Short mmCIF file of C-alpha atoms in Angstrom, two decimals:
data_model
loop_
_atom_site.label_atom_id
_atom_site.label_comp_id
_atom_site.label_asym_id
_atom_site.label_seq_id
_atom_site.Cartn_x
_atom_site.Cartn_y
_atom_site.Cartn_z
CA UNK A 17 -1.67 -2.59 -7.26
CA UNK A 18 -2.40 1.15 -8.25
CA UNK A 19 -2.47 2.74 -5.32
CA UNK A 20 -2.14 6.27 -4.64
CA UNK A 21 0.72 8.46 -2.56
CA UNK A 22 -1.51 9.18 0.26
CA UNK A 23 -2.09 6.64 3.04
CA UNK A 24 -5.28 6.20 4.74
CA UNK A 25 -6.18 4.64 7.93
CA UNK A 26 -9.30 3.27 8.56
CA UNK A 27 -11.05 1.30 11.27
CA UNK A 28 -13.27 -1.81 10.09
CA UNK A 29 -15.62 -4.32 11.53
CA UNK A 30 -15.95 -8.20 10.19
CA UNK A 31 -19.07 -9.96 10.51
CA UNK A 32 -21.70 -8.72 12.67
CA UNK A 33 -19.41 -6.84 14.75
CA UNK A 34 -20.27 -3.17 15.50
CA UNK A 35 -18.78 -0.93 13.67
CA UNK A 36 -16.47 1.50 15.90
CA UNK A 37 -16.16 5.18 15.26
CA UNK A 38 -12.82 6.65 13.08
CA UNK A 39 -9.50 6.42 15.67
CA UNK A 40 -8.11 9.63 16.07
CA UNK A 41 -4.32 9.70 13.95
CA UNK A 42 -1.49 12.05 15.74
CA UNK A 43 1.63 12.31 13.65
CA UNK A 44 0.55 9.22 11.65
CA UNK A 45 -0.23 7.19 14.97
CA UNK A 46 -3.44 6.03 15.95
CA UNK A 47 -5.04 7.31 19.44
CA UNK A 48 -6.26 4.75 21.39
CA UNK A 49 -9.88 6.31 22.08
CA UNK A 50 -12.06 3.47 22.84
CA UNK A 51 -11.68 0.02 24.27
CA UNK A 52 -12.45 -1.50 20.87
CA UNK A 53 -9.67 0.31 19.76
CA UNK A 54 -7.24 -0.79 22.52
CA UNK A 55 -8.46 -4.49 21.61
CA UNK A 56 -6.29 -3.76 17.87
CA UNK A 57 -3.48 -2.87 20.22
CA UNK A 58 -3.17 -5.66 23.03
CA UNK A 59 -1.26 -9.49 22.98
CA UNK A 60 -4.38 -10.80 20.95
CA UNK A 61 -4.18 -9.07 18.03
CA UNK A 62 -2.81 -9.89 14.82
CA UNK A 63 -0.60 -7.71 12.05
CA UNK A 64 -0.05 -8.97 9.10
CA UNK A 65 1.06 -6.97 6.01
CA UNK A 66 1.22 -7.98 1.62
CA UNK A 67 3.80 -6.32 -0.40
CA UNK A 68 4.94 -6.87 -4.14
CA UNK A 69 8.55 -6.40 -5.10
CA UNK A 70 7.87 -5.78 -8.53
CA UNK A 71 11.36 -5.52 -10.71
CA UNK A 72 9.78 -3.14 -13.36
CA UNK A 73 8.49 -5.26 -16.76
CA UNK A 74 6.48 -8.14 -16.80
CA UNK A 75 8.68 -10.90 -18.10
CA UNK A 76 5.64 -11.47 -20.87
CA UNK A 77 6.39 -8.40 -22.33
CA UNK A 78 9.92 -9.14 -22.30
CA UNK A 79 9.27 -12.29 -24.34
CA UNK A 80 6.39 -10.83 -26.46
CA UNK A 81 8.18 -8.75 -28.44
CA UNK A 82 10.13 -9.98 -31.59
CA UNK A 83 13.35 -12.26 -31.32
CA UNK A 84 15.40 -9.78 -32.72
CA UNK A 85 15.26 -7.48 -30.11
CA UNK A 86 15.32 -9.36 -27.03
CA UNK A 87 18.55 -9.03 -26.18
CA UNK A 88 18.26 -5.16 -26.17
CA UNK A 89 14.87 -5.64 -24.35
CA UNK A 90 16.60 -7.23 -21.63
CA UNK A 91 19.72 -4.80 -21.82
CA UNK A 92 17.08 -2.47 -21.10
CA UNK A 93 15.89 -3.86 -18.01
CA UNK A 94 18.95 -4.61 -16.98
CA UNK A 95 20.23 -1.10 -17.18
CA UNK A 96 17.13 -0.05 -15.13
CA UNK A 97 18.25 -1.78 -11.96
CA UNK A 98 21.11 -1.45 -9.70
CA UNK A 99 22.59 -2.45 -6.56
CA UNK A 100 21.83 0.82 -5.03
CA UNK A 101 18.24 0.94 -6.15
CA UNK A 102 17.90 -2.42 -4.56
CA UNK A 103 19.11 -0.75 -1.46
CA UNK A 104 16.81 2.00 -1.38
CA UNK A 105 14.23 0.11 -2.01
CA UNK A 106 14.91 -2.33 1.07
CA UNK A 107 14.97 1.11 3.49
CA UNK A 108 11.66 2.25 2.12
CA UNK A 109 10.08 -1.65 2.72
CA UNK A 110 12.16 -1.78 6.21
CA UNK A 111 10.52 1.82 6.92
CA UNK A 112 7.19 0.06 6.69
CA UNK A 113 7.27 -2.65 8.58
CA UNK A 114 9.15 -0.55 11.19
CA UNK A 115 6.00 1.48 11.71
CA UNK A 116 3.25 -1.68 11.37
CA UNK A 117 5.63 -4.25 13.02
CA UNK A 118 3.37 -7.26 11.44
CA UNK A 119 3.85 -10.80 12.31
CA UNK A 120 3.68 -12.27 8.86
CA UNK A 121 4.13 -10.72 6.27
CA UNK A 122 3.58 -11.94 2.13
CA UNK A 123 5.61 -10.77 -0.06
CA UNK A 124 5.13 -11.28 -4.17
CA UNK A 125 7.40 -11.11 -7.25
CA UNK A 126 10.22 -11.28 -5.05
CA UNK A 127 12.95 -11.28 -8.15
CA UNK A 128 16.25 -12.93 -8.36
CA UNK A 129 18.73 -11.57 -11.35
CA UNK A 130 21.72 -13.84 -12.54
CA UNK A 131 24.13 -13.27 -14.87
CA UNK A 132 26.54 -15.33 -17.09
CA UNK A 133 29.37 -14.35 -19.12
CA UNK A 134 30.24 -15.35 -21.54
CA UNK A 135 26.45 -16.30 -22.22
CA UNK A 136 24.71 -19.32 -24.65
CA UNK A 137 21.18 -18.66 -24.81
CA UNK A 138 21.13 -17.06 -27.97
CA UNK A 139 22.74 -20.15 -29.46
CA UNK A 140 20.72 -22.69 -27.81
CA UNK A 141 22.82 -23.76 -24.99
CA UNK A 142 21.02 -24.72 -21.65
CA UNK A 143 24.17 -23.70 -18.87
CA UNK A 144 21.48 -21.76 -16.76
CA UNK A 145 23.13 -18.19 -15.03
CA UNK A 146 24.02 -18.09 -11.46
CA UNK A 147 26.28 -15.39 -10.45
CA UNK A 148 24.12 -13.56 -8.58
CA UNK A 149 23.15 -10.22 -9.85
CA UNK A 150 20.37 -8.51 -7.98
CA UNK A 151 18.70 -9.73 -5.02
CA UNK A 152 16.76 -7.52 -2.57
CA UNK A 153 15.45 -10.24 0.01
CA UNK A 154 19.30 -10.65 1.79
CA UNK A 155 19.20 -6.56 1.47
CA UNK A 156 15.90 -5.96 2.98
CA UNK A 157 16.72 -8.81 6.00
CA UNK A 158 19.54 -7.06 6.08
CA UNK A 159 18.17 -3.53 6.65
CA UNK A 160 15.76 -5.29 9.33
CA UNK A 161 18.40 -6.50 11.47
CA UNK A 162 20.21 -3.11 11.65
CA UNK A 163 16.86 -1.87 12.83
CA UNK A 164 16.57 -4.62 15.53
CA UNK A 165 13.94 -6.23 14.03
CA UNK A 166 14.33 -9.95 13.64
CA UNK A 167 12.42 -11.80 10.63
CA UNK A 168 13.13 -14.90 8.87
CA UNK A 169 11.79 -16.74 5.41
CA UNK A 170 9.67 -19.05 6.67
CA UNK A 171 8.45 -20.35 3.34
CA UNK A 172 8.85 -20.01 -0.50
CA UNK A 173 7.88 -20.69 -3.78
CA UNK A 174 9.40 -20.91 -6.94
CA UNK A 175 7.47 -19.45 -9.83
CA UNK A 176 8.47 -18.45 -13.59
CA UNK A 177 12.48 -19.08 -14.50
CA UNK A 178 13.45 -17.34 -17.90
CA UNK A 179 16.71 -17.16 -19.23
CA UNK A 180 17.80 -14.67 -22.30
CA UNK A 181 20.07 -13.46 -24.31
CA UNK A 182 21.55 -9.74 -23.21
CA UNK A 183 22.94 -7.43 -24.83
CA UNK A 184 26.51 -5.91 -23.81
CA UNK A 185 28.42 -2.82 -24.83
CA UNK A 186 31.37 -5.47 -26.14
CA UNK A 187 29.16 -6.45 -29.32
CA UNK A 188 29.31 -9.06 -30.66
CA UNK A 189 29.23 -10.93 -27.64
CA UNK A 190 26.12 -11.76 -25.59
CA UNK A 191 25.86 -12.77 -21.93
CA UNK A 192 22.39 -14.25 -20.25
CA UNK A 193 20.60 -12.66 -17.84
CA UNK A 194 18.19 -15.18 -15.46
CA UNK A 195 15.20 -13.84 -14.07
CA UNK A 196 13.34 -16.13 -11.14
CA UNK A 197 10.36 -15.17 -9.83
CA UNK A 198 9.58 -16.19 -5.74
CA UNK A 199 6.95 -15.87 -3.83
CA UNK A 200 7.74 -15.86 -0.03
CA UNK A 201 6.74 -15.77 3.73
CA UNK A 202 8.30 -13.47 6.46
CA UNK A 203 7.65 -14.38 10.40
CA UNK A 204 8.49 -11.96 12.99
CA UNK A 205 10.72 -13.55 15.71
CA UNK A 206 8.73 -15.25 18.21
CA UNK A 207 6.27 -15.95 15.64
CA UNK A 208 5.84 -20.29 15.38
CA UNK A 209 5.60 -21.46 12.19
CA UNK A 210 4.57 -25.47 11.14
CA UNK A 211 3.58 -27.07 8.16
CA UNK A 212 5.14 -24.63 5.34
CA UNK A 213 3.54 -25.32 1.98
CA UNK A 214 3.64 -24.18 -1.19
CA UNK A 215 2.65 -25.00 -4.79
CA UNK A 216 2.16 -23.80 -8.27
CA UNK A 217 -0.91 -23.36 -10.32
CA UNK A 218 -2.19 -25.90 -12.56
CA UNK A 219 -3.46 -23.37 -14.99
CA UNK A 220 -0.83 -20.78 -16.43
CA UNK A 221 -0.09 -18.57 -19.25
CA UNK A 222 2.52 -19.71 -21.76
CA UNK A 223 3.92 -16.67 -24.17
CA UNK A 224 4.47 -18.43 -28.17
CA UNK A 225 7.49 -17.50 -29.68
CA UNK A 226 8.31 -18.24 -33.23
CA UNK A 227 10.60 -21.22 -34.05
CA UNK A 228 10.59 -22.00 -30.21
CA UNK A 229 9.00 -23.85 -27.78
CA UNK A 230 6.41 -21.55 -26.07
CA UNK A 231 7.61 -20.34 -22.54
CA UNK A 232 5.58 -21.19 -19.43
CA UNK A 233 4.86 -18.60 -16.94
CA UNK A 234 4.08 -20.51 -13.88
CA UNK A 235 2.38 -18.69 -10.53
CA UNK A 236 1.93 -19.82 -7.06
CA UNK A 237 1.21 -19.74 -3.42
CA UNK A 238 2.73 -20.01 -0.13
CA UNK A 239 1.03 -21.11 3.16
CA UNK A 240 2.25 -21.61 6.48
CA UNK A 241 0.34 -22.46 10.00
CA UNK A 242 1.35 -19.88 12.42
CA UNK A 243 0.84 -19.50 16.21
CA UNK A 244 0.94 -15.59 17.37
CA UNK A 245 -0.19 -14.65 21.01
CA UNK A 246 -1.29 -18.37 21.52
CA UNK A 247 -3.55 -18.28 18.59
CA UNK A 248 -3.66 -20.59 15.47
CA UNK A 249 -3.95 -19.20 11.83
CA UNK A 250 -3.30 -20.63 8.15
CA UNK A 251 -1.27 -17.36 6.18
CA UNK A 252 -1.70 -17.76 2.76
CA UNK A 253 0.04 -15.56 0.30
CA UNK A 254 -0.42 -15.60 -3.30
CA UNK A 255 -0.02 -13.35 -6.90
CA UNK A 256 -2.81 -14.57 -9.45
CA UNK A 257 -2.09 -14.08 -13.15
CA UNK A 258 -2.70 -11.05 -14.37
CA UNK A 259 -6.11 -10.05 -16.49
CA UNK A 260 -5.32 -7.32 -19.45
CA UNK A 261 -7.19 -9.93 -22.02
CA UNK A 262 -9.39 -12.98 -21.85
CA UNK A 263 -6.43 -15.21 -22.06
CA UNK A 264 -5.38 -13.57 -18.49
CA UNK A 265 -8.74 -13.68 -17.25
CA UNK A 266 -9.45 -17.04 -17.89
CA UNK A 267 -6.29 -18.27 -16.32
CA UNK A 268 -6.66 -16.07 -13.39
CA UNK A 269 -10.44 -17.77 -12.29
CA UNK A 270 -8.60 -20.86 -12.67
CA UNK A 271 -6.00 -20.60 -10.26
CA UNK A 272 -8.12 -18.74 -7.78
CA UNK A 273 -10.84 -21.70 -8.11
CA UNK A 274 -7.56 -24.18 -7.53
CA UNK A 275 -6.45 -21.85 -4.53
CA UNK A 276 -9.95 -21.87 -3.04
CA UNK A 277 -10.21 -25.94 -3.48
CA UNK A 278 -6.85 -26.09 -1.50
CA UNK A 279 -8.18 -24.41 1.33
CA UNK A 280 -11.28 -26.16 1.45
CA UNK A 281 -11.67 -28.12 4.77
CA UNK A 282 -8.44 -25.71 6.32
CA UNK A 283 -9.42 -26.02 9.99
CA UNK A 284 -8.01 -22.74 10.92
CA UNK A 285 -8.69 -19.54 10.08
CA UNK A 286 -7.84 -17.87 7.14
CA UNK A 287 -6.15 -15.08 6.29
CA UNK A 288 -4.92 -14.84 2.79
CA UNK A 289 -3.61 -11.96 1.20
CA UNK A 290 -1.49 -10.87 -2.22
CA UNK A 291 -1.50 -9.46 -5.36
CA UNK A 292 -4.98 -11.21 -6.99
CA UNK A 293 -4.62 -8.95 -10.06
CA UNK A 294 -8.80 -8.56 -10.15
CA UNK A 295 -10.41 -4.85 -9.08
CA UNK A 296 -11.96 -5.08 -5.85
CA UNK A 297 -13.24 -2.40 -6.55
CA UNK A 298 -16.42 -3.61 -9.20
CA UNK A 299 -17.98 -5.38 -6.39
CA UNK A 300 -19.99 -8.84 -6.87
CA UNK A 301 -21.56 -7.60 -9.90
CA UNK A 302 -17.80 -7.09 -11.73
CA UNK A 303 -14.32 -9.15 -11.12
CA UNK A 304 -15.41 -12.93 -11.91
CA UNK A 305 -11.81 -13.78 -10.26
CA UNK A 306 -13.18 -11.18 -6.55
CA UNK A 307 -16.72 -12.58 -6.83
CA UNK A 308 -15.38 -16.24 -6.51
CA UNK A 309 -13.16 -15.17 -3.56
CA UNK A 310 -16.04 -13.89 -1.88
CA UNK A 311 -18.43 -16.73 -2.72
CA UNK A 312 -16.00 -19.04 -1.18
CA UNK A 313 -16.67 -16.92 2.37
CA UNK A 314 -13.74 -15.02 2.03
CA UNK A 315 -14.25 -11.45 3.45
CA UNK A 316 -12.22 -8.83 1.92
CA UNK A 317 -11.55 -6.51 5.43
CA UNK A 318 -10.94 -3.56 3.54
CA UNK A 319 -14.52 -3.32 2.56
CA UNK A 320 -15.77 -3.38 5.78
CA UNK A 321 -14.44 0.18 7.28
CA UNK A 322 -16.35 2.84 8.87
CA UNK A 323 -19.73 3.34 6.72
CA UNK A 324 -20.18 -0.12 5.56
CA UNK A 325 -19.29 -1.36 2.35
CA UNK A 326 -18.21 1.18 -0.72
CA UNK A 327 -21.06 0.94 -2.92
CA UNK A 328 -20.04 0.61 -7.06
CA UNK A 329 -19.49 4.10 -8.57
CA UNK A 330 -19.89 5.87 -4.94
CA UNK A 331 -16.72 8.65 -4.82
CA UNK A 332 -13.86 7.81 -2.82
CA UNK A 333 -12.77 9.40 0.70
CA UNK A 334 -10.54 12.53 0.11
CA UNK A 335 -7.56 10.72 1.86
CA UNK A 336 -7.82 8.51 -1.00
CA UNK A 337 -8.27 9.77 -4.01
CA UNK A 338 -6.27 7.60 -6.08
CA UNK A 339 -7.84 4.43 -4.83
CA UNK A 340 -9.52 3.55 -7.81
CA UNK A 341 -8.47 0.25 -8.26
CA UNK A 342 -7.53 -2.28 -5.25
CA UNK A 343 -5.45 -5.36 -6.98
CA UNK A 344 -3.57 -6.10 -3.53
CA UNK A 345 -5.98 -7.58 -0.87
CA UNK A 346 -6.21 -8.83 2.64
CA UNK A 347 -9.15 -11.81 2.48
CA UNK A 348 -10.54 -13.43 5.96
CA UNK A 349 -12.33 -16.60 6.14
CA UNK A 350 -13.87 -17.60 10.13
CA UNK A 351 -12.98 -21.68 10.44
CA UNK A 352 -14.77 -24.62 9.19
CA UNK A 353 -15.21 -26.31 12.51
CA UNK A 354 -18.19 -25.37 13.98
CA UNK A 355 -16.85 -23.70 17.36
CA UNK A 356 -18.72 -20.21 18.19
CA UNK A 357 -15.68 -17.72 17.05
CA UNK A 358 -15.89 -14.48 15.38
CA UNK A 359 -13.89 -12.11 13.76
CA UNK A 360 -13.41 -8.55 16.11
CA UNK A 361 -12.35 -5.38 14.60
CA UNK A 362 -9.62 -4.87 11.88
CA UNK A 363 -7.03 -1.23 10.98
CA UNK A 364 -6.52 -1.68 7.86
CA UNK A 365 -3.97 1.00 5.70
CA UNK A 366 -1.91 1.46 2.42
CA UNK A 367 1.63 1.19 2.48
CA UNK A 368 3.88 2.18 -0.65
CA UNK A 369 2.56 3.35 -3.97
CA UNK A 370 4.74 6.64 -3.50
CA UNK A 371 6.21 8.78 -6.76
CA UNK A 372 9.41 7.20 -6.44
CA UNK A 373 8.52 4.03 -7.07
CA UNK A 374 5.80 4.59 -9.74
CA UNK A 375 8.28 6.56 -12.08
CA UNK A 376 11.46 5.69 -10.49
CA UNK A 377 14.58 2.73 -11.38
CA UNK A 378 11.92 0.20 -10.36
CA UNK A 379 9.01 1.34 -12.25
CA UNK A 380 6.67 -0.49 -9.79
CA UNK A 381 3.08 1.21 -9.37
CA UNK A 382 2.67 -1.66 -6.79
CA UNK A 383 1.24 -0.67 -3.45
CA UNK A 384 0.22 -3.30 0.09
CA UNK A 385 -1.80 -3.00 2.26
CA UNK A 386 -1.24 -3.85 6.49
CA UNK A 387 -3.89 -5.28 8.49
CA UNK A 388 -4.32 -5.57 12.41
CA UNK A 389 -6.97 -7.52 13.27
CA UNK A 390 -8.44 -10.18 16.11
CA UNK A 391 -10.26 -13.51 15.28
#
């Protein structure tokens, strides 16, 4: 998601809800000024909070490229990562969620690197890698804990699993280097959590690759029923393929119409967020994979701050001015059953998206967004 440095803080309304005046912000804290605004801050409300944990490249473009040069491709990458940038990258997520304190939280491209030496990929051999190699999800619980906040996976799923060749500075020889892709489910303590799911999309890319079987690419979601304050919700948390051609595109309105069929009939409400990969940002009238979302009753909170929805073209707040592009969204839907319930007022604010991890070890230009609302 290509967010900016700055962080903004807005207040929203869902549904027919009135729309409450702009919270006064002290030292990055929001004043409690009205008694809408104290409803965003009482037992009733609900945080939640989507974050990617990008690695750097896309594994497509790590297979896309010719044969040859995959090993050094992946040398590359490797040599891009360490243990100490996974490190600093757990304080800066443990930072966050320090400040928002969210109940559930989704995080995407949550990346596993293995290693094996001496390796067989480049020969053809099948002995997958698994001396573990990278891994910031123990680091970042980790980091939590020392902070005195407790969270716990509460659900996961497995997505693409490539193995290649790697390049080492004792040429000739070649180790592998295994690259998993997760997507996973945090719950504060206290949180309850039933009936984890989680599956993977029928429709996916798959990248050719000459002489060899083409690779398959697989994405998912996550779900779990959670019970905060006494209340009921379905979390969903998903990352859609991404769209730079027609290939992407097509495959992206295909899992998000296979998402949207798997919550049909969910008796609870709603609230699904991730990395979707489609600009928000066009509106109705742009995004075939945002329109569908939003078709299916799914209300995207963010567009629902302070002055009603962002019209197409319109300039964006000062506080903002990077926000030309929202990938990473947090989507509401009210229940199916029929039982008078609406949705109250929402904060919503960017987290992430800072220099550092735009141009840094990481090269991740992903931002999240936190949400506090009541339903």
């Amino acid at each position: 998601m290509r967010y900016g440095i700055a962080v903004g803080l807005w207040m929203v309304a869902l549904g027919a809800c009135q729309v409450a005046t702009l919270p006064q912000v002290v030292d990055g804290r929001v004043e409690q000024s009205t008694a809408e605004h104290a409803q965003l801050f009482d037992r009733g409300a609900l945080t939640v909070m989507t974050r990617s944990l990008s690695g750097g490249t896309p594994l497509e473009r790590l297979l896309e490229g010719p044969l040859a040069e995959e090993p050094a491709r992946a040398a590359e990458l490797l040599g891009a990562l360490s243990q100490e940038d996974v490190r600093a990258r757990a304080r800066k997520l443990a930072d966050e969620i320090q400040y928002a304190r969210p109940h559930l939280i989704g995080l995407q491209q949550v990346t596993q690197v293995r290693l094996q030496s001496p390796g067989d990929a480049l020969f053809g051999g099948t002995q997958p890698a698994e001396a573990m190699y990278l891994d910031v999800l123990p680091v970042l619980l980790g980091e939590l804990e020392a902070r005195g906040l407790h969270y716990r996976e509460v659900a996961r799923v497995r997505n693409a699993d490539v193995e290649l060749p790697l390049l080492t500075s004792s040429a000739p020889t070649f180790d592998d280097v295994r690259l998993t892709d997760f997507d996973l489910i945090l719950a504060r303590a206290g949180v309850e959590i039933k009936e984890a799911r989680a599956g993977n999309y029928v429709a996916h890319r798959e990248v050719s690759r000459p002489g060899q079987e083409p690779v398959a690419l697989p994405r998912g979601w996550v779900s779990v029923a959670a019970k905060v304050e006494g209340r009921k919700y379905r979390f969903v948390s998903t990352h859609l393929e991404p769209a730079p051609d027609e290939t992407g595109l097509r495959v992206q309105v295909a899992q998000a119409g296979e998402l949207i069929r798997t919550l049909r009939g969910e008796p609870l409400p709603v609230v699904l967020v991730g990395d979707f990969n489609t600009p928000a940002n066009l509106g109705l009238m742009g995004a075939p994979t945002y329109r569908e979302l939003l078709l299916a009753g799914y209300v995207d909170v963010w567009t629902r701050r302070q002055g009603g929805l962002l019209p197409v073209g319109a300039d964006l707040p000062n506080e903002m001015p990077a926000l030309a592009e929202r990938l990473n969204l947090v989507l509401v839907r009210k229940p199916v059953a029929p039982s008078p319930r609406r949705m109250g007022p929402v904060l919503a604010y960017v987290v992430g998206g800072s220099l550092e991890e735009r141009f840094g070890p990481w090269k991740s230009d992903l931002a999240g967004v936190v949400a506090r609302l009541r339903i």
